[in-house]
């Protein structure tokens, strides 16, 4: 006996089977596509860490008052190791936020993104611009 869903056409439609690049690549090509995607995310996180988050600079004020990091002056390798560790920690945190956001939130349609941009982000930007210029103007 046949499946009734398939007889009446209520089964999986063709649009649900075809998903762009997933139908083009299979096996190792599909795996390499995903590896390249996450490698791109890792390199982008590293660039954001270096360019915008200060690289190996610790953002906590007065962290160097305890004398622990005074070893950096005597031992350059230890200081370099700490700098690399701080940079990779910041990169990991940005990568964690990006991957968590990608896995948690559903895909947004273009009209939802446009509504977010015009109705939410643009007023926040204009308010931030107004506050920044007024604070700079009144501080003179």
mmCIF file of N, CA and C in Angstrom:
data_model
loop_
_atom_site.group_PDB
_atom_site.id
_atom_site.type_symbol
_atom_site.label_atom_id
_atom_site.label_comp_id
_atom_site.label_asym_id
_atom_site.label_seq_id
_atom_site.Cartn_x
_atom_site.Cartn_y
_atom_site.Cartn_z
ATOM 1 N N UNK A 1 0.834 -1.180 0.000
ATOM 2 C CA UNK A 1 0.000 0.000 0.000
ATOM 3 C C UNK A 1 0.877 1.241 0.000
ATOM 4 N N UNK A 2 0.525 2.175 -0.816
ATOM 5 C CA UNK A 2 1.285 3.403 -0.948
ATOM 6 C C UNK A 2 1.049 4.343 0.225
ATOM 7 N N UNK A 3 2.017 5.201 0.421
ATOM 8 C CA UNK A 3 1.868 6.238 1.439
ATOM 9 C C UNK A 3 0.857 7.270 0.938
ATOM 10 N N UNK A 4 -0.141 7.568 1.743
ATOM 11 C CA UNK A 4 -1.200 8.473 1.302
ATOM 12 C C UNK A 4 -0.687 9.892 1.101
ATOM 13 N N UNK A 5 0.308 10.288 1.864
ATOM 14 C CA UNK A 5 0.840 11.635 1.677
ATOM 15 C C UNK A 5 1.457 11.802 0.299
ATOM 16 N N UNK A 6 2.107 10.776 -0.173
ATOM 17 C CA UNK A 6 2.737 10.865 -1.479
ATOM 18 C C UNK A 6 1.702 10.800 -2.600
ATOM 19 N N UNK A 7 0.611 10.109 -2.374
ATOM 20 C CA UNK A 7 -0.423 9.988 -3.398
ATOM 21 C C UNK A 7 -1.124 11.320 -3.597
ATOM 22 N N UNK A 8 -1.444 11.987 -2.511
ATOM 23 C CA UNK A 8 -2.186 13.240 -2.605
ATOM 24 C C UNK A 8 -1.281 14.465 -2.742
ATOM 25 N N UNK A 9 0.018 14.268 -2.775
ATOM 26 C CA UNK A 9 0.923 15.386 -2.990
ATOM 27 C C UNK A 9 1.171 16.219 -1.736
ATOM 28 N N UNK A 10 0.919 15.668 -0.546
ATOM 29 C CA UNK A 10 1.138 16.415 0.678
ATOM 30 C C UNK A 10 2.512 16.135 1.275
ATOM 31 N N UNK A 11 3.353 15.486 0.539
ATOM 32 C CA UNK A 11 4.683 15.150 1.054
ATOM 33 C C UNK A 11 5.603 16.358 1.011
ATOM 34 N N UNK A 12 6.850 16.080 1.042
ATOM 35 C CA UNK A 12 7.846 17.150 1.030
ATOM 36 C C UNK A 12 7.892 17.764 -0.358
ATOM 37 N N UNK A 13 7.796 19.068 -0.394
ATOM 38 C CA UNK A 13 7.825 19.735 -1.692
ATOM 39 C C UNK A 13 9.260 19.890 -2.178
ATOM 40 N N UNK A 14 9.369 20.252 -3.416
ATOM 41 C CA UNK A 14 10.680 20.363 -4.028
ATOM 42 C C UNK A 14 11.483 21.519 -3.431
ATOM 43 N N UNK A 15 10.811 22.585 -3.000
ATOM 44 C CA UNK A 15 11.504 23.730 -2.421
ATOM 45 C C UNK A 15 12.172 23.376 -1.101
ATOM 46 N N UNK A 16 11.592 22.418 -0.381
ATOM 47 C CA UNK A 16 12.176 22.030 0.896
ATOM 48 C C UNK A 16 13.375 21.110 0.715
ATOM 49 N N UNK A 17 13.467 20.442 -0.420
ATOM 50 C CA UNK A 17 14.586 19.548 -0.671
ATOM 51 C C UNK A 17 15.816 20.291 -1.163
ATOM 52 N N UNK A 18 15.625 21.334 -1.936
ATOM 53 C CA UNK A 18 16.732 22.068 -2.525
ATOM 54 C C UNK A 18 17.066 23.237 -1.614
ATOM 55 N N UNK A 19 18.335 23.309 -1.180
ATOM 56 C CA UNK A 19 18.738 24.371 -0.271
ATOM 57 C C UNK A 19 20.007 25.041 -0.763
ATOM 58 N N UNK A 20 20.047 25.419 -2.009
ATOM 59 C CA UNK A 20 21.180 26.168 -2.534
ATOM 60 C C UNK A 20 22.453 25.347 -2.567
ATOM 61 N N UNK A 21 23.449 25.808 -1.801
ATOM 62 C CA UNK A 21 24.761 25.173 -1.829
ATOM 63 C C UNK A 21 24.730 23.759 -1.272
ATOM 64 N N UNK A 22 23.714 23.432 -0.457
ATOM 65 C CA UNK A 22 23.658 22.078 0.106
ATOM 66 C C UNK A 22 23.356 21.036 -0.961
ATOM 67 N N UNK A 23 22.674 21.429 -2.010
ATOM 68 C CA UNK A 23 22.420 20.474 -3.088
ATOM 69 C C UNK A 23 23.570 20.444 -4.096
ATOM 70 N N UNK A 24 24.384 21.496 -4.116
ATOM 71 C CA UNK A 24 25.500 21.541 -5.054
ATOM 72 C C UNK A 24 26.701 20.750 -4.538
ATOM 73 N N UNK A 25 26.958 20.833 -3.238
ATOM 74 C CA UNK A 25 28.126 20.182 -2.668
ATOM 75 C C UNK A 25 27.686 18.973 -1.842
ATOM 76 N N UNK A 26 28.472 17.925 -1.888
ATOM 77 C CA UNK A 26 28.179 16.763 -1.073
ATOM 78 C C UNK A 26 29.495 16.189 -0.555
ATOM 79 N N UNK A 27 29.388 15.415 0.498
ATOM 80 C CA UNK A 27 30.519 14.704 1.096
ATOM 81 C C UNK A 27 31.634 15.653 1.504
ATOM 82 N N UNK A 28 32.823 15.461 0.973
ATOM 83 C CA UNK A 28 33.978 16.228 1.424
ATOM 84 C C UNK A 28 33.885 17.684 0.986
ATOM 85 N N UNK A 29 33.261 17.960 -0.147
ATOM 86 C CA UNK A 29 33.096 19.346 -0.585
ATOM 87 C C UNK A 29 32.195 20.109 0.384
ATOM 88 N N UNK A 30 31.151 19.464 0.847
ATOM 89 C CA UNK A 30 30.243 20.094 1.812
ATOM 90 C C UNK A 30 30.964 20.320 3.141
ATOM 91 N N UNK A 31 31.751 19.346 3.564
ATOM 92 C CA UNK A 31 32.522 19.509 4.801
ATOM 93 C C UNK A 31 33.541 20.626 4.696
ATOM 94 N N UNK A 32 34.229 20.716 3.574
ATOM 95 C CA UNK A 32 35.195 21.790 3.370
ATOM 96 C C UNK A 32 34.512 23.145 3.292
ATOM 97 N N UNK A 33 33.298 23.185 2.756
ATOM 98 C CA UNK A 33 32.526 24.430 2.720
ATOM 99 C C UNK A 33 32.264 24.921 4.142
ATOM 100 N N UNK A 34 31.869 24.025 5.027
ATOM 101 C CA UNK A 34 31.607 24.416 6.416
ATOM 102 C C UNK A 34 32.894 24.765 7.156
ATOM 103 N N UNK A 35 33.970 24.040 6.896
ATOM 104 C CA UNK A 35 35.251 24.374 7.521
ATOM 105 C C UNK A 35 35.694 25.759 7.072
ATOM 106 N N UNK A 36 35.539 26.067 5.791
ATOM 107 C CA UNK A 36 35.909 27.387 5.280
ATOM 108 C C UNK A 36 35.038 28.475 5.886
ATOM 109 N N UNK A 37 33.765 28.168 6.107
ATOM 110 C CA UNK A 37 32.865 29.147 6.715
ATOM 111 C C UNK A 37 33.293 29.482 8.140
ATOM 112 N N UNK A 38 33.600 28.466 8.926
ATOM 113 C CA UNK A 38 34.012 28.717 10.304
ATOM 114 C C UNK A 38 35.437 29.279 10.378
ATOM 115 N N UNK A 39 36.294 28.939 9.432
ATOM 116 C CA UNK A 39 37.619 29.546 9.379
ATOM 117 C C UNK A 39 37.517 31.029 9.047
ATOM 118 N N UNK A 40 36.594 31.378 8.159
ATOM 119 C CA UNK A 40 36.326 32.783 7.854
ATOM 120 C C UNK A 40 35.841 33.519 9.098
ATOM 121 N N UNK A 41 34.980 32.886 9.871
ATOM 122 C CA UNK A 41 34.482 33.488 11.106
ATOM 123 C C UNK A 41 35.615 33.662 12.118
ATOM 124 N N UNK A 42 36.507 32.693 12.207
ATOM 125 C CA UNK A 42 37.641 32.783 13.123
ATOM 126 C C UNK A 42 38.587 33.921 12.733
ATOM 127 N N UNK A 43 38.912 34.031 11.453
ATOM 128 C CA UNK A 43 39.810 35.088 10.998
ATOM 129 C C UNK A 43 39.157 36.453 11.154
ATOM 130 N N UNK A 44 37.861 36.540 10.884
ATOM 131 C CA UNK A 44 37.145 37.800 11.085
ATOM 132 C C UNK A 44 37.137 38.191 12.559
ATOM 133 N N UNK A 45 36.950 37.224 13.445
ATOM 134 C CA UNK A 45 36.988 37.504 14.886
ATOM 135 C C UNK A 45 38.365 37.975 15.314
ATOM 136 N N UNK A 46 39.403 37.388 14.741
ATOM 137 C CA UNK A 46 40.758 37.821 15.064
ATOM 138 C C UNK A 46 41.015 39.245 14.588
ATOM 139 N N UNK A 47 40.542 39.589 13.382
ATOM 140 C CA UNK A 47 40.689 40.953 12.890
ATOM 141 C C UNK A 47 39.914 41.947 13.743
ATOM 142 N N UNK A 48 38.698 41.587 14.147
ATOM 143 C CA UNK A 48 37.915 42.479 15.012
ATOM 144 C C UNK A 48 38.611 42.663 16.350
ATOM 145 N N UNK A 49 39.183 41.602 16.874
ATOM 146 C CA UNK A 49 39.909 41.697 18.143
ATOM 147 C C UNK A 49 41.115 42.618 18.023
ATOM 148 N N UNK A 50 41.866 42.482 16.956
ATOM 149 C CA UNK A 50 43.073 43.297 16.801
ATOM 150 C C UNK A 50 42.723 44.745 16.478
ATOM 151 N N UNK A 51 41.781 44.957 15.559
ATOM 152 C CA UNK A 51 41.499 46.312 15.105
ATOM 153 C C UNK A 51 40.604 47.106 16.047
ATOM 154 N N UNK A 52 39.612 46.457 16.673
ATOM 155 C CA UNK A 52 38.616 47.202 17.436
ATOM 156 C C UNK A 52 38.653 46.938 18.940
ATOM 157 N N UNK A 53 39.120 45.791 19.363
ATOM 158 C CA UNK A 53 39.102 45.470 20.793
ATOM 159 C C UNK A 53 40.465 45.646 21.463
ATOM 160 N N UNK A 54 41.435 46.181 20.762
ATOM 161 C CA UNK A 54 42.705 46.505 21.389
ATOM 162 C C UNK A 54 43.754 45.412 21.353
ATOM 163 N N UNK A 55 43.498 44.323 20.692
ATOM 164 C CA UNK A 55 44.507 43.268 20.601
ATOM 165 C C UNK A 55 44.859 42.688 21.953
ATOM 166 N N UNK A 56 46.096 42.884 22.385
ATOM 167 C CA UNK A 56 46.538 42.286 23.640
ATOM 168 C C UNK A 56 46.429 43.235 24.824
ATOM 169 N N UNK A 57 45.882 44.418 24.620
ATOM 170 C CA UNK A 57 45.695 45.352 25.734
ATOM 171 C C UNK A 57 44.560 44.879 26.624
ATOM 172 N N UNK A 58 44.800 44.867 27.918
ATOM 173 C CA UNK A 58 43.746 44.512 28.860
ATOM 174 C C UNK A 58 42.945 45.766 29.151
ATOM 175 N N UNK A 59 41.637 45.670 29.041
ATOM 176 C CA UNK A 59 40.791 46.844 29.199
ATOM 177 C C UNK A 59 40.472 47.165 30.645
ATOM 178 N N UNK A 60 40.923 46.358 31.576
ATOM 179 C CA UNK A 60 40.640 46.597 32.987
ATOM 180 C C UNK A 60 41.687 47.572 33.524
ATOM 181 N N UNK A 61 41.271 48.721 34.065
ATOM 182 C CA UNK A 61 42.268 49.675 34.554
ATOM 183 C C UNK A 61 42.932 49.178 35.841
ATOM 184 N N UNK A 62 44.154 49.589 36.044
ATOM 185 C CA UNK A 62 44.937 49.292 37.242
ATOM 186 C C UNK A 62 45.195 47.801 37.442
ATOM 187 N N UNK A 63 45.238 47.033 36.381
ATOM 188 C CA UNK A 63 45.530 45.608 36.510
ATOM 189 C C UNK A 63 47.026 45.391 36.730
ATOM 190 N N UNK A 64 47.836 46.362 36.325
ATOM 191 C CA UNK A 64 49.280 46.191 36.423
ATOM 192 C C UNK A 64 49.833 46.664 37.760
ATOM 193 N N UNK A 65 49.003 47.073 38.695
ATOM 194 C CA UNK A 65 49.486 47.554 39.985
ATOM 195 C C UNK A 65 49.905 46.432 40.921
ATOM 196 N N UNK A 66 49.514 45.218 40.646
ATOM 197 C CA UNK A 66 49.805 44.115 41.560
ATOM 198 C C UNK A 66 51.229 43.606 41.434
ATOM 199 N N UNK A 67 51.941 43.999 40.415
ATOM 200 C CA UNK A 67 53.333 43.604 40.263
ATOM 201 C C UNK A 67 53.538 42.261 39.593
ATOM 202 N N UNK A 68 52.466 41.522 39.320
ATOM 203 C CA UNK A 68 52.624 40.205 38.689
ATOM 204 C C UNK A 68 53.151 40.342 37.274
ATOM 205 N N UNK A 69 52.657 41.341 36.568
ATOM 206 C CA UNK A 69 53.044 41.491 35.175
ATOM 207 C C UNK A 69 54.338 42.288 35.009
ATOM 208 N N UNK A 70 55.026 42.582 36.072
ATOM 209 C CA UNK A 70 56.329 43.226 35.965
ATOM 210 C C UNK A 70 57.365 42.257 35.404
ATOM 211 N N UNK A 71 57.047 40.985 35.384
ATOM 212 C CA UNK A 71 57.950 39.977 34.816
ATOM 213 C C UNK A 71 58.127 40.239 33.315
ATOM 214 N N UNK A 72 57.161 40.936 32.694
ATOM 215 C CA UNK A 72 57.232 41.207 31.260
ATOM 216 C C UNK A 72 58.507 41.958 30.887
ATOM 217 N N UNK A 73 58.981 42.826 31.773
ATOM 218 C CA UNK A 73 60.161 43.606 31.445
ATOM 219 C C UNK A 73 61.419 42.737 31.450
ATOM 220 N N UNK A 74 61.474 41.774 32.353
ATOM 221 C CA UNK A 74 62.661 40.934 32.455
ATOM 222 C C UNK A 74 62.629 39.779 31.456
ATOM 223 N N UNK A 75 61.494 39.182 31.272
ATOM 224 C CA UNK A 75 61.361 38.015 30.398
ATOM 225 C C UNK A 75 60.427 38.365 29.249
ATOM 226 N N UNK A 76 60.967 38.606 28.069
ATOM 227 C CA UNK A 76 60.166 38.996 26.913
ATOM 228 C C UNK A 76 59.281 37.886 26.394
ATOM 229 N N UNK A 77 59.743 36.633 26.516
ATOM 230 C CA UNK A 77 58.955 35.513 26.014
ATOM 231 C C UNK A 77 57.688 35.343 26.836
ATOM 232 N N UNK A 78 57.800 35.504 28.149
ATOM 233 C CA UNK A 78 56.631 35.377 29.016
ATOM 234 C C UNK A 78 55.613 36.475 28.716
ATOM 235 N N UNK A 79 56.090 37.682 28.480
ATOM 236 C CA UNK A 79 55.194 38.788 28.135
ATOM 237 C C UNK A 79 54.508 38.566 26.806
ATOM 238 N N UNK A 80 55.248 38.052 25.841
ATOM 239 C CA UNK A 80 54.668 37.758 24.530
ATOM 240 C C UNK A 80 53.626 36.656 24.636
ATOM 241 N N UNK A 81 53.907 35.652 25.473
ATOM 242 C CA UNK A 81 52.940 34.563 25.672
ATOM 243 C C UNK A 81 51.654 35.086 26.301
ATOM 244 N N UNK A 82 51.769 35.979 27.267
ATOM 245 C CA UNK A 82 50.577 36.569 27.893
ATOM 246 C C UNK A 82 49.803 37.400 26.878
ATOM 247 N N UNK A 83 50.515 38.174 26.035
ATOM 248 C CA UNK A 83 49.845 38.977 25.016
ATOM 249 C C UNK A 83 49.087 38.106 24.022
ATOM 250 N N UNK A 84 49.696 37.012 23.590
ATOM 251 C CA UNK A 84 49.029 36.096 22.653
ATOM 252 C C UNK A 84 47.820 35.449 23.324
ATOM 253 N N UNK A 85 47.961 35.057 24.585
ATOM 254 C CA UNK A 85 46.843 34.457 25.310
ATOM 255 C C UNK A 85 45.682 35.441 25.447
ATOM 256 N N UNK A 86 45.962 36.693 25.749
ATOM 257 C CA UNK A 86 44.905 37.706 25.887
ATOM 258 C C UNK A 86 44.213 37.936 24.542
ATOM 259 N N UNK A 87 44.995 38.004 23.468
ATOM 260 C CA UNK A 87 44.414 38.206 22.136
ATOM 261 C C UNK A 87 43.512 37.037 21.757
ATOM 262 N N UNK A 88 43.970 35.801 21.984
ATOM 263 C CA UNK A 88 43.160 34.641 21.633
ATOM 264 C C UNK A 88 41.939 34.505 22.544
ATOM 265 N N UNK A 89 42.037 34.959 23.788
ATOM 266 C CA UNK A 89 40.874 34.938 24.666
ATOM 267 C C UNK A 89 39.798 35.890 24.165
ATOM 268 N N UNK A 90 40.198 37.091 23.760
ATOM 269 C CA UNK A 90 39.235 38.039 23.194
ATOM 270 C C UNK A 90 38.643 37.502 21.893
ATOM 271 N N UNK A 91 39.488 36.868 21.073
ATOM 272 C CA UNK A 91 39.005 36.286 19.822
ATOM 273 C C UNK A 91 37.994 35.182 20.101
ATOM 274 N N UNK A 92 38.289 34.343 21.075
ATOM 275 C CA UNK A 92 37.373 33.262 21.427
ATOM 276 C C UNK A 92 36.036 33.816 21.926
ATOM 277 N N UNK A 93 36.077 34.859 22.737
ATOM 278 C CA UNK A 93 34.829 35.431 23.241
ATOM 279 C C UNK A 93 33.988 36.013 22.106
ATOM 280 N N UNK A 94 34.626 36.709 21.164
ATOM 281 C CA UNK A 94 33.882 37.239 20.026
ATOM 282 C C UNK A 94 33.364 36.112 19.142
ATOM 283 N N UNK A 95 34.162 35.071 18.971
ATOM 284 C CA UNK A 95 33.738 33.905 18.194
ATOM 285 C C UNK A 95 32.570 33.203 18.870
ATOM 286 N N UNK A 96 32.621 33.090 20.198
ATOM 287 C CA UNK A 96 31.537 32.467 20.944
ATOM 288 C C UNK A 96 30.232 33.245 20.783
ATOM 289 N N UNK A 97 30.312 34.567 20.857
ATOM 290 C CA UNK A 97 29.111 35.392 20.687
ATOM 291 C C UNK A 97 28.560 35.238 19.276
ATOM 292 N N UNK A 98 29.433 35.235 18.278
ATOM 293 C CA UNK A 98 28.990 35.107 16.885
ATOM 294 C C UNK A 98 28.334 33.756 16.620
ATOM 295 N N UNK A 99 28.962 32.682 17.072
ATOM 296 C CA UNK A 99 28.421 31.340 16.830
ATOM 297 C C UNK A 99 27.128 31.142 17.615
ATOM 298 N N UNK A 100 27.084 31.629 18.850
ATOM 299 C CA UNK A 100 25.862 31.505 19.642
ATOM 300 C C UNK A 100 24.716 32.273 18.995
ATOM 301 N N UNK A 101 24.998 33.451 18.474
ATOM 302 C CA UNK A 101 23.968 34.228 17.782
ATOM 303 C C UNK A 101 23.503 33.509 16.529
ATOM 304 N N UNK A 102 24.445 32.942 15.786
ATOM 305 C CA UNK A 102 24.088 32.232 14.553
ATOM 306 C C UNK A 102 23.236 31.002 14.844
ATOM 307 N N UNK A 103 23.548 30.281 15.914
ATOM 308 C CA UNK A 103 22.811 29.059 16.233
ATOM 309 C C UNK A 103 21.486 29.332 16.924
ATOM 310 N N UNK A 104 21.381 30.451 17.625
ATOM 311 C CA UNK A 104 20.198 30.706 18.442
ATOM 312 C C UNK A 104 19.085 31.396 17.667
ATOM 313 N N UNK A 105 19.437 32.438 16.946
ATOM 314 C CA UNK A 105 18.413 33.230 16.269
ATOM 315 C C UNK A 105 18.012 32.580 14.957
ATOM 316 N N UNK A 106 16.747 32.680 14.613
ATOM 317 C CA UNK A 106 16.313 32.136 13.323
ATOM 318 C C UNK A 106 16.774 33.047 12.175
ATOM 319 N N UNK A 107 16.638 32.532 10.981
ATOM 320 C CA UNK A 107 16.978 33.350 9.821
ATOM 321 C C UNK A 107 15.977 34.479 9.678
ATOM 322 N N UNK A 108 16.483 35.647 9.359
ATOM 323 C CA UNK A 108 15.619 36.804 9.187
ATOM 324 C C UNK A 108 15.391 37.061 7.705
ATOM 325 N N UNK A 109 14.159 37.425 7.380
ATOM 326 C CA UNK A 109 13.864 37.809 6.010
ATOM 327 C C UNK A 109 14.368 39.224 5.776
ATOM 328 N N UNK A 110 14.449 39.619 4.513
ATOM 329 C CA UNK A 110 14.993 40.934 4.177
ATOM 330 C C UNK A 110 14.085 42.051 4.692
ATOM 331 N N UNK A 111 12.775 41.829 4.708
ATOM 332 C CA UNK A 111 11.888 42.878 5.229
ATOM 333 C C UNK A 111 12.056 43.046 6.737
ATOM 334 N N UNK A 112 12.360 41.967 7.439
ATOM 335 C CA UNK A 112 12.616 42.086 8.869
ATOM 336 C C UNK A 112 13.919 42.829 9.135
ATOM 337 N N UNK A 113 14.942 42.574 8.322
ATOM 338 C CA UNK A 113 16.197 43.292 8.479
ATOM 339 C C UNK A 113 16.045 44.772 8.154
ATOM 340 N N UNK A 114 15.244 45.087 7.128
ATOM 341 C CA UNK A 114 15.010 46.490 6.793
ATOM 342 C C UNK A 114 14.231 47.196 7.896
ATOM 343 N N UNK A 115 13.239 46.525 8.464
ATOM 344 C CA UNK A 115 12.513 47.119 9.586
ATOM 345 C C UNK A 115 13.434 47.342 10.780
ATOM 346 N N UNK A 116 14.320 46.397 11.051
ATOM 347 C CA UNK A 116 15.278 46.565 12.139
ATOM 348 C C UNK A 116 16.182 47.762 11.890
ATOM 349 N N UNK A 117 16.671 47.887 10.667
ATOM 350 C CA UNK A 117 17.578 48.981 10.348
ATOM 351 C C UNK A 117 16.917 50.343 10.400
ATOM 352 N N UNK A 118 15.749 50.477 9.761
ATOM 353 C CA UNK A 118 15.109 51.782 9.667
ATOM 354 C C UNK A 118 14.365 52.181 10.928
ATOM 355 N N UNK A 119 13.713 51.243 11.570
ATOM 356 C CA UNK A 119 12.852 51.597 12.706
ATOM 357 C C UNK A 119 13.539 51.493 14.059
ATOM 358 N N UNK A 120 14.654 50.778 14.146
ATOM 359 C CA UNK A 120 15.306 50.584 15.434
ATOM 360 C C UNK A 120 16.732 51.146 15.452
ATOM 361 N N UNK A 121 17.559 50.709 14.492
ATOM 362 C CA UNK A 121 18.967 51.094 14.528
ATOM 363 C C UNK A 121 19.202 52.545 14.103
ATOM 364 N N UNK A 122 18.434 53.049 13.118
ATOM 365 C CA UNK A 122 18.609 54.434 12.688
ATOM 366 C C UNK A 122 18.263 55.431 13.795
ATOM 367 N N UNK A 123 17.135 55.280 14.540
ATOM 368 C CA UNK A 123 16.890 56.205 15.657
ATOM 369 C C UNK A 123 17.945 56.115 16.756
ATOM 370 N N UNK A 124 18.461 54.909 17.020
ATOM 371 C CA UNK A 124 19.527 54.782 18.018
ATOM 372 C C UNK A 124 20.784 55.510 17.533
ATOM 373 N N UNK A 125 21.097 55.370 16.250
ATOM 374 C CA UNK A 125 22.255 56.055 15.687
ATOM 375 C C UNK A 125 22.099 57.564 15.777
ATOM 376 N N UNK A 126 20.927 58.069 15.414
ATOM 377 C CA UNK A 126 20.714 59.515 15.460
ATOM 378 C C UNK A 126 20.750 60.040 16.895
ATOM 379 N N UNK A 127 20.196 59.280 17.831
ATOM 380 C CA UNK A 127 20.270 59.676 19.238
ATOM 381 C C UNK A 127 21.703 59.671 19.744
ATOM 382 N N UNK A 128 22.474 58.673 19.364
ATOM 383 C CA UNK A 128 23.879 58.610 19.748
ATOM 384 C C UNK A 128 24.660 59.768 19.139
ATOM 385 N N UNK A 129 24.379 60.085 17.889
ATOM 386 C CA UNK A 129 25.034 61.217 17.237
ATOM 387 C C UNK A 129 24.689 62.526 17.932
ATOM 388 N N UNK A 130 23.426 62.703 18.310
ATOM 389 C CA UNK A 130 22.988 63.913 19.005
ATOM 390 C C UNK A 130 23.648 64.032 20.372
ATOM 391 N N UNK A 131 23.690 62.931 21.120
ATOM 392 C CA UNK A 131 24.328 62.955 22.437
ATOM 393 C C UNK A 131 25.831 63.222 22.341
ATOM 394 N N UNK A 132 26.476 62.600 21.377
ATOM 395 C CA UNK A 132 27.920 62.779 21.238
ATOM 396 C C UNK A 132 28.263 64.205 20.840
ATOM 397 N N UNK A 133 27.543 64.747 19.864
ATOM 398 C CA UNK A 133 27.832 66.125 19.444
ATOM 399 C C UNK A 133 27.476 67.131 20.526
ATOM 400 N N UNK A 134 26.390 66.914 21.240
ATOM 401 C CA UNK A 134 26.038 67.860 22.305
ATOM 402 C C UNK A 134 27.030 67.786 23.459
ATOM 403 N N UNK A 135 27.500 66.587 23.784
ATOM 404 C CA UNK A 135 28.503 66.488 24.853
ATOM 405 C C UNK A 135 29.817 67.112 24.430
ATOM 406 N N UNK A 136 30.201 66.956 23.178
ATOM 407 C CA UNK A 136 31.424 67.591 22.687
ATOM 408 C C UNK A 136 31.264 69.107 22.593
ATOM 409 N N UNK A 137 30.084 69.564 22.224
ATOM 410 C CA UNK A 137 29.841 70.993 22.102
ATOM 411 C C UNK A 137 29.836 71.677 23.463
ATOM 412 N N UNK A 138 29.206 71.056 24.440
ATOM 413 C CA UNK A 138 29.106 71.674 25.762
ATOM 414 C C UNK A 138 30.361 71.477 26.606
ATOM 415 N N UNK A 139 31.236 70.569 26.198
ATOM 416 C CA UNK A 139 32.465 70.396 26.971
ATOM 417 C C UNK A 139 33.522 71.419 26.597
ATOM 418 N N UNK A 140 33.307 72.131 25.483
ATOM 419 C CA UNK A 140 34.279 73.165 25.088
ATOM 420 C C UNK A 140 34.107 74.335 25.937
#
